[in-house]
Coordinates of C-alpha atoms and ligand atoms in Angstrom, one line a residue:
M1 CA -34.9 -34.7 41.5
P2 CA -34.0 -34.2 45.2
A3 CA -31.1 -31.8 45.9
L4 CA -28.4 -32.9 48.4
E5 CA -28.0 -31.0 51.5
T6 CA -24.6 -30.1 53.0
R7 CA -23.5 -30.4 56.5
L8 CA -19.8 -29.7 56.2
R9 CA -19.3 -26.1 55.1
T10 CA -17.7 -24.3 58.0
G11 CA -15.8 -25.1 61.2
P12 CA -12.2 -25.6 62.2
D13 CA -12.0 -29.0 60.5
F14 CA -13.1 -27.6 57.2
D15 CA -10.7 -24.6 57.4
Q16 CA -7.8 -26.8 58.3
N17 CA -8.5 -29.1 55.4
A18 CA -9.0 -26.2 53.0
A19 CA -5.7 -24.7 54.1
A20 CA -3.9 -28.0 53.6
Y21 CA -5.5 -28.6 50.3
A22 CA -4.6 -25.1 49.1
I23 CA -0.9 -26.1 49.4
L24 CA -1.5 -29.1 47.1
I25 CA -3.2 -26.8 44.6
E26 CA -0.4 -24.4 44.7
E27 CA 2.1 -27.2 44.1
L28 CA 0.0 -28.5 41.2
R29 CA -0.2 -25.0 39.6
G30 CA 3.5 -24.5 40.1
R31 CA 4.3 -27.7 38.3
H32 CA 1.9 -26.9 35.5
S33 CA 3.5 -23.5 35.0
H34 CA 7.0 -25.1 35.1
V35 CA 6.2 -27.3 32.1
L36 CA 4.7 -24.4 30.2
A37 CA 8.3 -23.2 29.7
G38 CA 9.0 -26.3 27.5
G39 CA 12.7 -26.8 26.9
G40 CA 13.6 -23.6 28.7
E41 CA 14.3 -20.0 27.8
R42 CA 17.4 -20.4 25.7
L43 CA 15.8 -23.0 23.3
R44 CA 12.6 -21.0 23.2
Q45 CA 14.5 -18.0 22.1
R46 CA 16.3 -20.0 19.5
H47 CA 13.0 -21.4 18.3
I48 CA 11.5 -17.9 18.0
E49 CA 14.6 -16.5 16.2
R50 CA 14.0 -19.2 13.6
G51 CA 10.6 -17.6 12.9
K52 CA 8.9 -20.5 14.7
I53 CA 5.9 -20.1 17.1
P54 CA 6.1 -21.8 20.5
V55 CA 4.0 -24.9 20.5
R56 CA 1.3 -23.8 23.0
Q57 CA 0.9 -20.6 21.1
R58 CA 0.4 -22.5 17.9
I59 CA -2.4 -24.3 19.5
D60 CA -3.9 -21.1 20.8
T61 CA -3.8 -19.7 17.3
L62 CA -5.4 -22.8 15.8
V63 CA -8.4 -23.1 18.1
D64 CA -11.5 -20.9 18.1
S65 CA -11.0 -17.9 20.2
L66 CA -12.4 -18.1 23.7
S67 CA -13.1 -21.8 23.3
P68 CA -11.8 -24.3 26.0
F69 CA -8.8 -26.5 25.4
L70 CA -8.6 -29.6 27.5
E71 CA -4.9 -30.4 27.7
L72 CA -4.2 -34.0 28.5
S73 CA -1.4 -35.2 30.8
P74 CA 0.6 -32.0 30.9
L75 CA 2.8 -33.5 33.6
A76 CA 3.8 -36.6 31.6
A77 CA 7.5 -37.5 32.2
W78 CA 7.4 -35.4 35.4
E79 CA 10.7 -36.0 37.3
L80 CA 11.8 -38.5 34.7
Y81 CA 15.0 -37.9 32.7
R82 CA 16.2 -35.4 35.4
N83 CA 12.9 -33.5 34.7
E84 CA 14.3 -32.4 31.3
V85 CA 11.5 -33.6 29.2
P86 CA 8.5 -31.4 30.2
S87 CA 5.1 -32.7 29.1
A88 CA 7.1 -35.5 27.5
G89 CA 7.9 -33.1 24.7
I90 CA 4.4 -33.3 23.2
I91 CA 1.2 -31.4 23.8
T92 CA -2.1 -33.2 23.3
G93 CA -5.6 -32.1 24.0
I94 CA -9.1 -31.5 22.8
G95 CA -9.7 -28.1 21.2
V96 CA -12.5 -26.6 19.1
V97 CA -11.5 -25.7 15.5
C98 CA -14.1 -24.0 13.3
G99 CA -16.7 -25.3 15.7
L100 CA -15.5 -28.9 15.6
P101 CA -13.9 -30.6 18.6
C102 CA -10.6 -32.0 17.4
M103 CA -7.7 -33.9 19.0
I104 CA -4.6 -31.8 18.7
I105 CA -1.2 -33.6 18.9
A106 CA 1.7 -31.2 18.8
N107 CA 5.4 -31.7 19.2
D108 CA 7.5 -29.3 21.3
A109 CA 10.7 -28.9 19.3
T110 CA 12.3 -27.1 22.2
V111 CA 12.4 -30.4 24.1
K112 CA 15.2 -32.5 22.6
G113 CA 14.2 -31.5 19.1
G114 CA 10.7 -32.8 19.7
S115 CA 12.0 -36.4 19.6
F116 CA 10.0 -39.3 21.1
F117 CA 10.8 -40.7 24.5
H118 CA 8.9 -43.7 25.9
E119 CA 6.3 -41.4 27.5
T120 CA 6.0 -39.3 24.4
V121 CA 4.9 -42.3 22.4
K122 CA 2.5 -43.3 25.2
K123 CA 1.0 -39.9 25.3
H124 CA 0.7 -39.7 21.5
L125 CA -1.0 -43.2 21.4
R126 CA -3.3 -42.3 24.2
A127 CA -4.4 -39.1 22.4
Q128 CA -5.1 -41.2 19.3
E129 CA -7.1 -43.7 21.4
I130 CA -9.2 -40.9 22.9
A131 CA -9.7 -39.5 19.4
F132 CA -10.8 -42.8 18.0
E133 CA -13.2 -43.6 20.9
N134 CA -14.7 -40.1 20.9
K135 CA -14.8 -39.7 17.1
L136 CA -12.5 -36.6 16.9
P137 CA -10.6 -35.6 13.8
C138 CA -6.8 -35.5 14.5
L139 CA -4.7 -32.5 13.8
Y140 CA -1.0 -33.1 14.0
L141 CA 1.3 -30.1 14.5
V142 CA 4.6 -31.8 13.5
D143 CA 8.0 -30.6 14.6
C144 CA 9.9 -33.6 15.6
G145 CA 13.2 -35.5 15.4
G146 CA 11.7 -39.0 15.4
A147 CA 12.7 -41.5 18.1
F148 CA 15.0 -40.2 20.9
L149 CA 17.9 -42.5 19.9
P150 CA 19.4 -43.3 23.3
E151 CA 16.0 -44.6 24.3
Q152 CA 15.3 -46.5 21.0
D153 CA 14.7 -49.8 22.7
R154 CA 11.8 -48.3 24.8
V155 CA 10.4 -46.4 21.8
F156 CA 10.7 -48.3 18.6
P157 CA 10.1 -52.0 18.5
D158 CA 7.2 -53.0 20.7
R159 CA 3.5 -53.2 20.1
D160 CA 2.7 -49.9 21.8
H161 CA 5.7 -48.1 20.5
F162 CA 6.2 -45.7 17.7
G163 CA 4.8 -48.0 15.0
G164 CA 1.6 -48.1 16.9
T165 CA 1.0 -44.4 16.3
F166 CA 1.1 -45.0 12.5
F167 CA -1.1 -48.1 12.8
Q168 CA -3.7 -45.9 14.7
Q169 CA -3.4 -43.2 12.0
C170 CA -4.2 -45.7 9.2
R171 CA -7.1 -47.2 11.2
M172 CA -8.6 -43.9 12.0
S173 CA -8.4 -42.7 8.5
A174 CA -10.1 -45.9 7.3
A175 CA -12.8 -45.3 9.9
G176 CA -13.4 -41.9 8.4
L177 CA -11.7 -39.9 11.0
P178 CA -9.8 -37.1 9.3
Q179 CA -6.0 -37.1 9.9
V180 CA -4.5 -33.7 9.0
S181 CA -0.9 -32.5 9.5
A182 CA 0.8 -29.2 9.5
V183 CA 4.6 -29.6 9.2
F184 CA 6.5 -26.8 11.1
G185 CA 9.9 -28.5 11.5
G186 CA 11.8 -31.8 11.1
C187 CA 9.9 -35.0 10.2
T188 CA 12.8 -37.4 10.0
A189 CA 12.7 -41.2 9.6
G190 CA 9.6 -42.5 11.5
G191 CA 8.5 -38.9 12.0
A192 CA 8.0 -38.6 8.2
Y193 CA 5.1 -41.0 8.4
I194 CA 3.0 -38.6 10.5
P195 CA 2.5 -36.3 7.4
A196 CA 2.9 -39.1 4.9
L197 CA -0.1 -41.0 6.4
S198 CA -2.2 -37.9 6.7
D199 CA -5.2 -37.1 4.5
E200 CA -4.0 -33.6 3.9
V201 CA -0.7 -31.9 4.7
V202 CA 0.4 -28.3 5.0
M203 CA 4.1 -27.5 5.0
V204 CA 5.9 -24.3 6.0
R205 CA 8.6 -23.0 3.7
G206 CA 12.1 -22.8 5.1
T207 CA 11.6 -24.8 8.3
G208 CA 9.3 -27.7 7.4
R209 CA 11.3 -30.9 6.4
I210 CA 10.1 -34.4 5.6
H211 CA 12.7 -37.0 4.8
L212 CA 13.1 -40.7 5.6
G213 CA 16.8 -40.0 6.2
G214 CA 18.3 -36.6 6.9
P215 CA 21.5 -35.3 5.3
P216 CA 23.9 -37.1 7.6
I217 CA 22.1 -40.4 7.0
V218 CA 22.1 -39.9 3.3
K219 CA 25.8 -39.1 3.3
A220 CA 26.6 -42.2 5.4
A221 CA 24.3 -44.5 3.4
I222 CA 24.9 -43.5 -0.2
N223 CA 27.6 -40.8 0.0
E224 CA 25.3 -38.2 -1.4
I225 CA 25.9 -34.7 -0.1
V226 CA 22.7 -32.7 0.0
D227 CA 21.3 -29.9 2.1
G228 CA 18.0 -30.4 4.1
E229 CA 15.9 -28.0 2.1
T230 CA 16.8 -29.7 -1.2
L231 CA 16.3 -33.1 0.3
G232 CA 13.0 -32.6 2.0
G233 CA 11.9 -28.9 2.1
A234 CA 8.3 -27.6 1.6
E235 CA 8.8 -26.4 -2.0
M236 CA 10.2 -29.7 -3.1
H237 CA 7.4 -31.6 -1.5
T238 CA 4.6 -29.4 -2.8
Y239 CA 6.0 -28.9 -6.3
I240 CA 7.9 -32.1 -7.0
S241 CA 7.2 -35.2 -4.7
G242 CA 3.6 -34.4 -3.8
V243 CA 4.2 -35.6 -0.3
A244 CA 2.7 -32.4 1.0
D245 CA -0.4 -30.6 -0.4
Y246 CA -0.1 -27.0 0.6
L247 CA 2.9 -24.7 0.8
A248 CA 2.6 -22.1 3.6
E249 CA 4.9 -19.1 3.6
T250 CA 4.7 -18.7 7.4
E251 CA 3.5 -20.7 10.4
L252 CA 0.5 -18.4 10.7
T253 CA -0.6 -19.1 7.2
A254 CA -0.1 -22.8 7.8
L255 CA -2.4 -22.6 10.9
G256 CA -4.9 -20.6 8.9
K257 CA -4.8 -23.3 6.2
L258 CA -5.3 -26.0 8.8
R259 CA -8.5 -24.2 9.9
D260 CA -9.7 -24.0 6.3
I261 CA -9.2 -27.7 5.9
V262 CA -11.2 -28.4 9.0
A263 CA -13.9 -26.0 7.9
A264 CA -14.2 -28.0 4.6
L265 CA -14.4 -31.5 6.2
N266 CA -18.1 -31.7 5.8
W267 CA -18.1 -33.4 9.1
P268 CA -21.3 -35.4 9.8
E269 CA -21.9 -33.8 13.2
T270 CA -25.3 -32.4 13.8
H271 CA -25.7 -29.6 16.3
R272 CA -27.4 -30.9 19.4
T273 CA -28.7 -29.3 22.5
T274 CA -27.9 -30.8 25.8
A275 CA -30.4 -33.2 27.3
R276 CA -31.3 -30.6 29.9
D277 CA -30.4 -27.0 30.8
T278 CA -27.1 -26.6 32.7
R279 CA -27.4 -25.4 36.2
P280 CA -24.5 -24.8 38.6
P281 CA -24.4 -26.9 41.8
L282 CA -26.0 -25.3 44.9
Y283 CA -22.7 -25.5 46.7
D284 CA -19.5 -24.0 45.5
P285 CA -17.0 -26.5 43.9
S286 CA -14.1 -24.5 45.3
E287 CA -15.2 -25.9 48.7
L288 CA -14.1 -29.4 47.7
G289 CA -10.6 -29.1 49.1
G290 CA -12.0 -28.2 52.5
I291 CA -14.2 -31.3 52.3
V292 CA -11.8 -34.0 51.2
G293 CA -8.7 -32.6 52.9
T294 CA -5.3 -34.2 52.5
D295 CA -5.5 -37.0 55.0
L296 CA -6.9 -40.1 53.3
K297 CA -7.7 -41.7 56.6
R298 CA -10.1 -39.0 57.6
P299 CA -13.6 -40.1 56.5
Y300 CA -16.2 -37.7 55.0
D301 CA -19.5 -38.2 53.2
V302 CA -18.9 -38.5 49.5
R303 CA -22.3 -36.9 48.9
E304 CA -20.6 -33.7 49.8
V305 CA -18.4 -34.1 46.8
I306 CA -21.3 -35.1 44.5
A307 CA -23.2 -32.0 45.7
R308 CA -20.4 -29.8 44.3
V309 CA -20.0 -31.6 41.0
V310 CA -23.6 -32.1 39.6
D311 CA -26.2 -29.7 38.2
G312 CA -28.3 -28.1 40.9
S313 CA -26.7 -30.6 43.5
E314 CA -29.5 -32.9 42.4
F315 CA -29.0 -36.6 43.0
Q316 CA -31.4 -39.4 42.7
E317 CA -29.8 -41.9 45.0
F318 CA -30.3 -45.6 44.3
K319 CA -30.7 -48.0 47.2
P320 CA -29.7 -45.4 49.8
N321 CA -30.2 -47.8 52.7
Y322 CA -28.3 -50.8 51.3
G323 CA -24.6 -51.3 50.8
S324 CA -24.0 -47.8 52.1
T325 CA -20.2 -47.8 51.4
L326 CA -20.9 -47.4 47.7
V327 CA -23.1 -44.4 46.9
C328 CA -24.9 -44.8 43.6
G329 CA -27.3 -42.5 41.9
F330 CA -28.4 -40.5 38.8
A331 CA -27.5 -36.9 38.2
W332 CA -26.7 -34.4 35.5
I333 CA -23.5 -32.6 34.7
H334 CA -23.6 -29.6 32.4
G335 CA -26.9 -30.9 31.2
E336 CA -25.7 -34.4 30.4
P337 CA -27.1 -37.4 32.3
V338 CA -24.7 -39.5 34.3
G339 CA -24.9 -42.4 36.7
I340 CA -22.4 -42.0 39.6
L341 CA -20.7 -44.7 41.7
A342 CA -18.8 -43.1 44.6
N343 CA -16.9 -44.8 47.4
N344 CA -18.0 -44.0 51.0
G345 CA -15.8 -46.5 52.8
V346 CA -14.5 -50.0 52.2
L347 CA -16.4 -52.2 49.7
F348 CA -18.5 -55.0 51.3
S349 CA -20.3 -57.6 49.3
E350 CA -23.6 -55.7 49.5
A351 CA -22.0 -52.6 48.1
A352 CA -20.4 -54.6 45.3
V353 CA -23.6 -56.2 44.1
K354 CA -25.5 -52.9 44.5
G355 CA -22.8 -51.3 42.2
A356 CA -23.2 -54.1 39.7
H357 CA -27.0 -53.7 39.7
F358 CA -26.7 -50.0 39.3
I359 CA -24.3 -50.3 36.3
E360 CA -26.9 -52.6 34.6
L361 CA -29.5 -49.8 35.1
C362 CA -27.2 -47.3 33.5
D363 CA -26.5 -49.7 30.7
Q364 CA -30.1 -50.3 29.9
R365 CA -31.0 -46.6 30.1
R366 CA -27.9 -45.6 28.1
V367 CA -26.6 -43.3 30.8
P368 CA -22.8 -42.8 31.0
I369 CA -21.2 -43.8 34.2
L370 CA -18.9 -41.8 36.5
F371 CA -16.7 -43.5 39.1
L372 CA -15.5 -41.4 42.0
Q373 CA -12.7 -43.5 43.4
N374 CA -11.6 -43.2 47.0
I375 CA -11.1 -46.8 48.0
T376 CA -8.8 -48.9 50.2
G377 CA -10.2 -52.1 48.7
F378 CA -12.8 -54.8 49.2
M379 CA -13.4 -56.0 52.8
V380 CA -11.0 -58.7 53.9
G381 CA -11.2 -61.2 56.8
S382 CA -12.9 -64.6 57.4
E383 CA -16.4 -63.1 57.7
A384 CA -16.1 -61.4 54.4
E385 CA -14.6 -64.4 52.7
R386 CA -17.3 -66.7 54.1
G387 CA -19.9 -64.2 52.8
G388 CA -18.4 -64.7 49.3
I389 CA -16.7 -61.3 48.9
A390 CA -14.5 -62.7 46.1
K391 CA -17.5 -63.7 43.9
H392 CA -19.5 -60.6 44.8
S393 CA -16.7 -58.2 44.0
A394 CA -16.2 -60.2 40.8
K395 CA -19.8 -59.3 39.8
L396 CA -18.9 -55.6 40.0
V397 CA -15.7 -56.2 38.0
Y398 CA -17.8 -58.0 35.4
A399 CA -20.4 -55.2 35.2
V400 CA -17.7 -52.5 34.9
S401 CA -15.9 -54.4 32.2
N402 CA -18.9 -55.2 30.0
T403 CA -21.2 -52.2 30.2
R404 CA -21.8 -50.6 26.8
V405 CA -22.1 -47.0 28.0
P406 CA -19.1 -44.6 28.2
R407 CA -17.3 -44.7 31.6
Y408 CA -15.3 -42.0 33.3
T409 CA -13.1 -42.2 36.4
V410 CA -11.8 -39.6 38.7
I411 CA -9.5 -40.6 41.5
I412 CA -10.5 -38.3 44.3
G413 CA -8.6 -40.1 47.1
G414 CA -7.0 -43.5 47.5
S415 CA -7.1 -46.1 44.7
Y416 CA -5.8 -49.3 46.2
G417 CA -5.9 -53.0 45.4
A418 CA -8.9 -54.6 43.8
G419 CA -10.9 -51.5 44.7
N420 CA -9.1 -49.8 41.7
Y421 CA -10.5 -52.6 39.5
G422 CA -14.0 -52.6 40.7
M423 CA -14.1 -48.8 40.4
C424 CA -12.9 -48.7 36.8
G425 CA -9.2 -48.1 37.1
R426 CA -7.0 -47.6 34.1
G427 CA -6.9 -51.3 33.3
F428 CA -10.7 -51.1 32.6
Q429 CA -10.2 -48.5 29.9
P430 CA -12.5 -45.7 31.0
R431 CA -12.9 -43.1 28.3
F432 CA -11.0 -40.6 30.5
L433 CA -9.3 -41.0 33.9
F434 CA -8.3 -38.0 35.9
S435 CA -6.8 -37.7 39.4
W436 CA -7.0 -35.1 42.1
P437 CA -3.7 -33.8 43.7
N438 CA -4.5 -35.6 46.9
A439 CA -4.9 -39.0 45.1
R440 CA -2.8 -42.1 45.9
I441 CA -2.6 -45.1 43.7
A442 CA -0.9 -48.4 44.5
T443 CA -1.6 -52.0 45.3
M444 CA -1.9 -51.0 49.0
S445 CA -1.0 -48.1 51.3
A446 CA 2.6 -47.5 52.4
D447 CA 1.6 -48.5 56.0
V448 CA 0.1 -51.8 55.0
A449 CA 2.8 -52.6 52.4
S450 CA 5.6 -52.1 55.0
A451 CA 3.8 -54.3 57.5
V452 CA 3.2 -57.1 54.8
V453 CA 6.7 -57.0 53.4
T454 CA 8.4 -56.9 56.9
D455 CA 6.2 -59.8 58.0
L456 CA 7.0 -61.9 55.0
R457 CA 10.7 -61.3 55.6
R458 CA 10.3 -62.0 59.3
S459 CA 8.8 -65.4 58.6
S460 CA 11.7 -66.4 56.3
L461 CA 14.3 -65.0 58.7
T462 CA 12.8 -66.7 61.7
R463 CA 14.1 -69.9 60.2
G464 CA 17.6 -68.6 60.3
G465 CA 17.1 -66.1 63.2
A466 CA 15.3 -62.7 62.8
D467 CA 17.5 -59.6 62.7
E468 CA 15.6 -56.6 63.9
T469 CA 18.0 -54.1 62.3
E470 CA 17.5 -55.8 59.0
L471 CA 13.7 -55.8 59.5
G472 CA 13.7 -52.1 60.4
R473 CA 15.6 -51.3 57.2
I474 CA 13.2 -53.3 55.1
D475 CA 10.3 -51.5 56.8
R476 CA 11.7 -48.1 56.0
Q477 CA 12.7 -49.0 52.5
T478 CA 9.2 -50.4 51.6
R479 CA 7.5 -47.5 53.2
M480 CA 9.6 -45.1 51.2
Q481 CA 9.1 -47.0 48.0
F482 CA 5.3 -47.1 48.3
E483 CA 5.1 -43.4 49.4
E484 CA 7.1 -42.3 46.4
Q485 CA 5.3 -44.6 43.9
S486 CA 1.8 -43.9 45.0
T487 CA 1.8 -40.1 44.5
P488 CA -0.4 -38.7 41.7
Y489 CA 2.8 -37.1 40.1
Y490 CA 4.4 -40.5 39.9
A491 CA 1.3 -41.8 38.2
T492 CA 0.7 -39.0 35.8
A493 CA 4.4 -38.9 34.8
R494 CA 3.9 -42.5 33.5
L495 CA 0.5 -41.8 31.8
W496 CA -1.5 -43.9 34.3
D497 CA -4.1 -41.1 34.0
D498 CA -5.0 -38.3 31.6
G499 CA -3.9 -35.6 33.9
I500 CA -4.2 -34.2 37.5
I501 CA -7.1 -31.8 37.7
E502 CA -8.1 -29.4 40.5
P503 CA -11.3 -30.6 42.3
A504 CA -13.0 -27.3 41.4
Q505 CA -12.4 -28.0 37.7
T506 CA -13.9 -31.5 37.8
R507 CA -17.4 -30.5 36.8
D508 CA -16.3 -28.6 33.8
V509 CA -13.8 -31.2 32.6
L510 CA -16.4 -34.0 33.0
G511 CA -19.0 -31.8 31.3
L512 CA -16.8 -31.6 28.2
C513 CA -16.0 -35.3 28.2
L514 CA -19.7 -36.3 28.6
A515 CA -20.7 -33.9 25.8
L516 CA -18.2 -35.5 23.4
A517 CA -19.7 -38.9 24.0
A518 CA -23.3 -37.6 23.7
R519 CA -22.8 -36.5 20.1
E520 CA -24.3 -38.9 17.6
I521 CA -21.9 -39.1 14.7
E522 CA -22.2 -41.6 11.8
L523 CA -18.7 -42.1 10.5
P524 CA -18.6 -42.2 6.7
G525 CA -15.5 -44.4 6.6
H526 CA -15.1 -47.6 4.6
R527 CA -11.5 -47.2 3.4
P528 CA -8.5 -45.0 4.3
V529 CA -7.3 -42.0 2.3
Y530 CA -4.2 -43.1 0.5
R531 CA -1.8 -40.4 -0.4
M532 CA -1.4 -40.7 -4.2
Ligands
COA1 N1 17.6 -38.6 19.2 C1 18.3 -38.1 20.2 N2 18.5 -36.8 20.4 C2 18.0 -36.0 19.5 C3 17.2 -36.4 18.5 C4 17.0 -37.8 18.3 N3 16.2 -38.3 17.4 N4 16.7 -35.3 17.8 C5 17.2 -34.3 18.4 N5 18.0 -34.6 19.5 C6 18.6 -33.8 20.4 C7 19.9 -33.1 19.9 O1 21.0 -34.0 20.1 C8 20.0 -31.9 20.8 O2 20.4 -32.3 22.1 P1 21.3 -31.4 23.1 O3 20.5 -30.1 23.3 O4 21.4 -32.2 24.3 O5 22.5 -31.1 22.4 C9 18.5 -31.5 21.0 O6 17.8 -32.7 20.7 C10 18.1 -30.4 20.0 O7 18.5 -30.8 18.7 P2 19.0 -29.8 17.7 O8 19.5 -30.5 16.5 O9 19.9 -28.7 18.3 O10 17.6 -29.0 17.3 P3 17.2 -28.4 15.9 O11 15.9 -27.7 16.2 O12 18.3 -27.6 15.3 O13 16.9 -29.6 15.0 C11 16.0 -31.8 14.4 C12 15.9 -30.5 15.2 C13 14.9 -32.7 14.8 C14 15.7 -31.4 12.9 C15 17.4 -32.4 14.5 O14 17.7 -32.4 15.9 C16 17.6 -33.7 13.9 O15 17.7 -33.9 12.7 N6 17.5 -34.8 14.8 C17 17.8 -36.1 14.4 C18 16.7 -36.7 13.5 C19 16.9 -38.1 13.2 O16 17.8 -38.5 12.5 N7 16.0 -39.0 13.7 C20 16.0 -40.4 13.5 C21 15.1 -41.0 14.5 S1 14.7 -42.6 14.0

């Protein structure tokens, strides 16, 4: 396969871009380290004094040493709720336990008692969706106060609310995907169903609690006065009720027991080697910041990005002379084959149909598809419309929607308008969607939006007399709104992606995601495991 050549490595432009991008990376790292502190030092200390292990440390202890852990959406709920719900109070991610990749879903009890906000539920559901699609056993590290009550209308009643997490658990169990819980803290009300619907449950003596109603609810409902340990402690549940299966004296033994359970799953996975040997790209992925820079209006050749993501920088480009604003071609990432569609300018009709054609090739050859999004949208204007841009772009949208191969999206720049759809945005349910810190996602850019909204207002005001001061205010307001709402932090806070990643990490993150899909696993499931 031919290797790409670079033209953009040095020079003042590169250095300036690299310096500007380094600031974005520093900001991202700062935000990531901010959320690592969970609910803050005071609550962390209280947690430890109770003999409990901080949630990320629990995960570190659970997974195989020196194995990667792909944390998902660590900045969920960023700047929401006065920024007091770091990571939305729940850590989710893919980790390797006894050699098996598993989805780990772990409450952070230092964040409002691990209770569920709107974004917590969304993140929990998304982790389950990823587990289902990628055939990952689910390990729940439970330490949670159920629904965050002041937000109950955004957490409890709707289709994709709390109930949906239990629905998914039942469906995954029925499909043969193991659901295993370790209970470290409270599991009250809805929270009680996380262990109750699990195939196997470990519970820690002294701190683990499972009850449909805690002591205050019991007192209010039936006037019974009972302490938490008697009502729903680990000893009661393992000796008397049978709600839990294993009593652990400490959190460490509980984590060890969880590993033993995973080791005994008799999981049908067969060890496979990658389709090809892994080779690093010829060009350093850490140069990506200097290539893309922070100014979305500055064009660059997206092949420079591909050359720093794929094995050996090798790229078999499809139709290189046609529809040149969409670069398509075959490559390998960490030894896994992948078909890439990457934007290199606005999408014209030729580019759209070329993309649809290429997706069909990938589908037939069973090659997963990677979309590298940096798109202002499809071409507008009378020439484009007369050329049938609406029907040609629809062909791309059709192909993206119906292909049978796994799809992955990384937003490496702008993600605007229907370009987001044609390039497999969130609505098209790619297996994973990550953003770079320079990404922007919105119906249109702030510049265009302010012009459109001001123009619309001008037309209606003209009838009653345009007021330039009023129009100026609308322009500023719209611009501010779009600038704020299109940042990657705004998006990731609301779970529109699976996390913001550094450009240099892209290759490794995608390698892991592609490897998950490449496993051939026959699920044994035909009925769920009912807790008897
Ligand atoms: N809704 C709203 N706030 C909640 C909450 C919930 N479900 N669960 C905990 N919190 C809040 C507490 O009010 C407290 O807030 P504050 O720091 O602003 O005062 C914070 O989370 C920590 O709670 P705290 O009780 O101090 O933590 P803990 O570690 O001692 O106990 C729980 C944790 C989960 C066992 C305990 O908070 C609890 O029983 N919560 C209520 C559970 C419940 O009845 N849920 C029903 C949901 S349907």
